[in-house]
Amino acid sequence: MIQEAGHSFFDGMKDKGIIAGTVVLSKCGHDKGRIYVVASEHESFLSLCDGDRRTLEAPKRKRRKHVCPLGQIEQAPDWLASLKELPVPQQSSELRKGIRRFMDGHSGPVTK
């Protein structure tokens, strides 16, 4: 594992391994219980999108500690890059489909 400058192994564990393409559940705020995909990460903040209220063009900014990771979308870096090349309405549609496919593959109850 290559460590980035200023980041230790324990910092990575504290962040729960949340990276771009991770599906997360919002734990607090007015959007509590809402499911998002992490579009990008910036220190202690994440840019979240769901293709409905929050698109790739206007992601929600939320602290890492306020989300719970559910899993990783398969081929996430390639999938996110290909989404950004599409027109905005199609981006949102494909984003919603990706979240739906992920949730269908994880049929158990979503817990916090």
PDB file of N, CA, C and O in Angstrom, residues 6 21 30 61 69 76 94 100 108:
ATOM      1  N   GLY A   6       1.130  12.857   4.344  1.00  0.00           N
ATOM      2  CA  GLY A   6       0.237  13.328   5.387  1.00  0.00           C
ATOM      3  C   GLY A   6      -0.860  12.342   5.767  1.00  0.00           C
ATOM      4  O   GLY A   6      -1.692  12.639   6.595  1.00  0.00           O
ATOM      5  N   GLY A  21     -16.791   6.071  -6.674  1.00  0.00           N
ATOM      6  CA  GLY A  21     -17.494   4.870  -7.113  1.00  0.00           C
ATOM      7  C   GLY A  21     -18.110   4.070  -5.982  1.00  0.00           C
ATOM      8  O   GLY A  21     -18.810   3.090  -6.219  1.00  0.00           O
ATOM      9  N   HIS A  30     -30.829  16.511   6.276  1.00  0.00           N
ATOM     10  CA  HIS A  30     -32.168  16.442   5.702  1.00  0.00           C
ATOM     11  C   HIS A  30     -32.289  15.309   4.683  1.00  0.00           C
ATOM     12  O   HIS A  30     -33.394  14.886   4.353  1.00  0.00           O
ATOM     13  N   ARG A  61     -22.008  18.066  -1.359  1.00  0.00           N
ATOM     14  CA  ARG A  61     -20.769  17.998  -0.576  1.00  0.00           C
ATOM     15  C   ARG A  61     -21.135  17.565   0.841  1.00  0.00           C
ATOM     16  O   ARG A  61     -21.982  18.190   1.485  1.00  0.00           O
ATOM     17  N   PRO A  69     -20.584   3.560   4.078  1.00  0.00           N
ATOM     18  CA  PRO A  69     -20.344   2.888   2.798  1.00  0.00           C
ATOM     19  C   PRO A  69     -21.144   1.591   2.693  1.00  0.00           C
ATOM     20  O   PRO A  69     -21.237   0.829   3.656  1.00  0.00           O
ATOM     21  N   ALA A  76     -15.845   0.922 -11.244  1.00  0.00           N
ATOM     22  CA  ALA A  76     -16.246   2.294 -10.903  1.00  0.00           C
ATOM     23  C   ALA A  76     -15.432   3.392 -11.584  1.00  0.00           C
ATOM     24  O   ALA A  76     -16.028   4.305 -12.141  1.00  0.00           O
ATOM     25  N   GLU A  94     -28.114   7.124 -16.412  1.00  0.00           N
ATOM     26  CA  GLU A  94     -27.155   6.027 -16.218  1.00  0.00           C
ATOM     27  C   GLU A  94     -26.727   5.914 -14.758  1.00  0.00           C
ATOM     28  O   GLU A  94     -26.502   4.816 -14.254  1.00  0.00           O
ATOM     29  N   ARG A 100     -29.425   1.496  -9.011  1.00  0.00           N
ATOM     30  CA  ARG A 100     -30.480   0.473  -8.970  1.00  0.00           C
ATOM     31  C   ARG A 100     -29.882  -0.925  -9.124  1.00  0.00           C
ATOM     32  O   ARG A 100     -30.258  -1.855  -8.393  1.00  0.00           O
ATOM     33  N   GLY A 108     -30.343  -7.486   0.687  1.00  0.00           N
ATOM     34  CA  GLY A 108     -30.567  -7.400   2.124  1.00  0.00           C
ATOM     35  C   GLY A 108     -31.015  -6.013   2.531  1.00  0.00           C
ATOM     36  O   GLY A 108     -30.927  -5.056   1.761  1.00  0.00           O
TER      37      GLY A 108
END
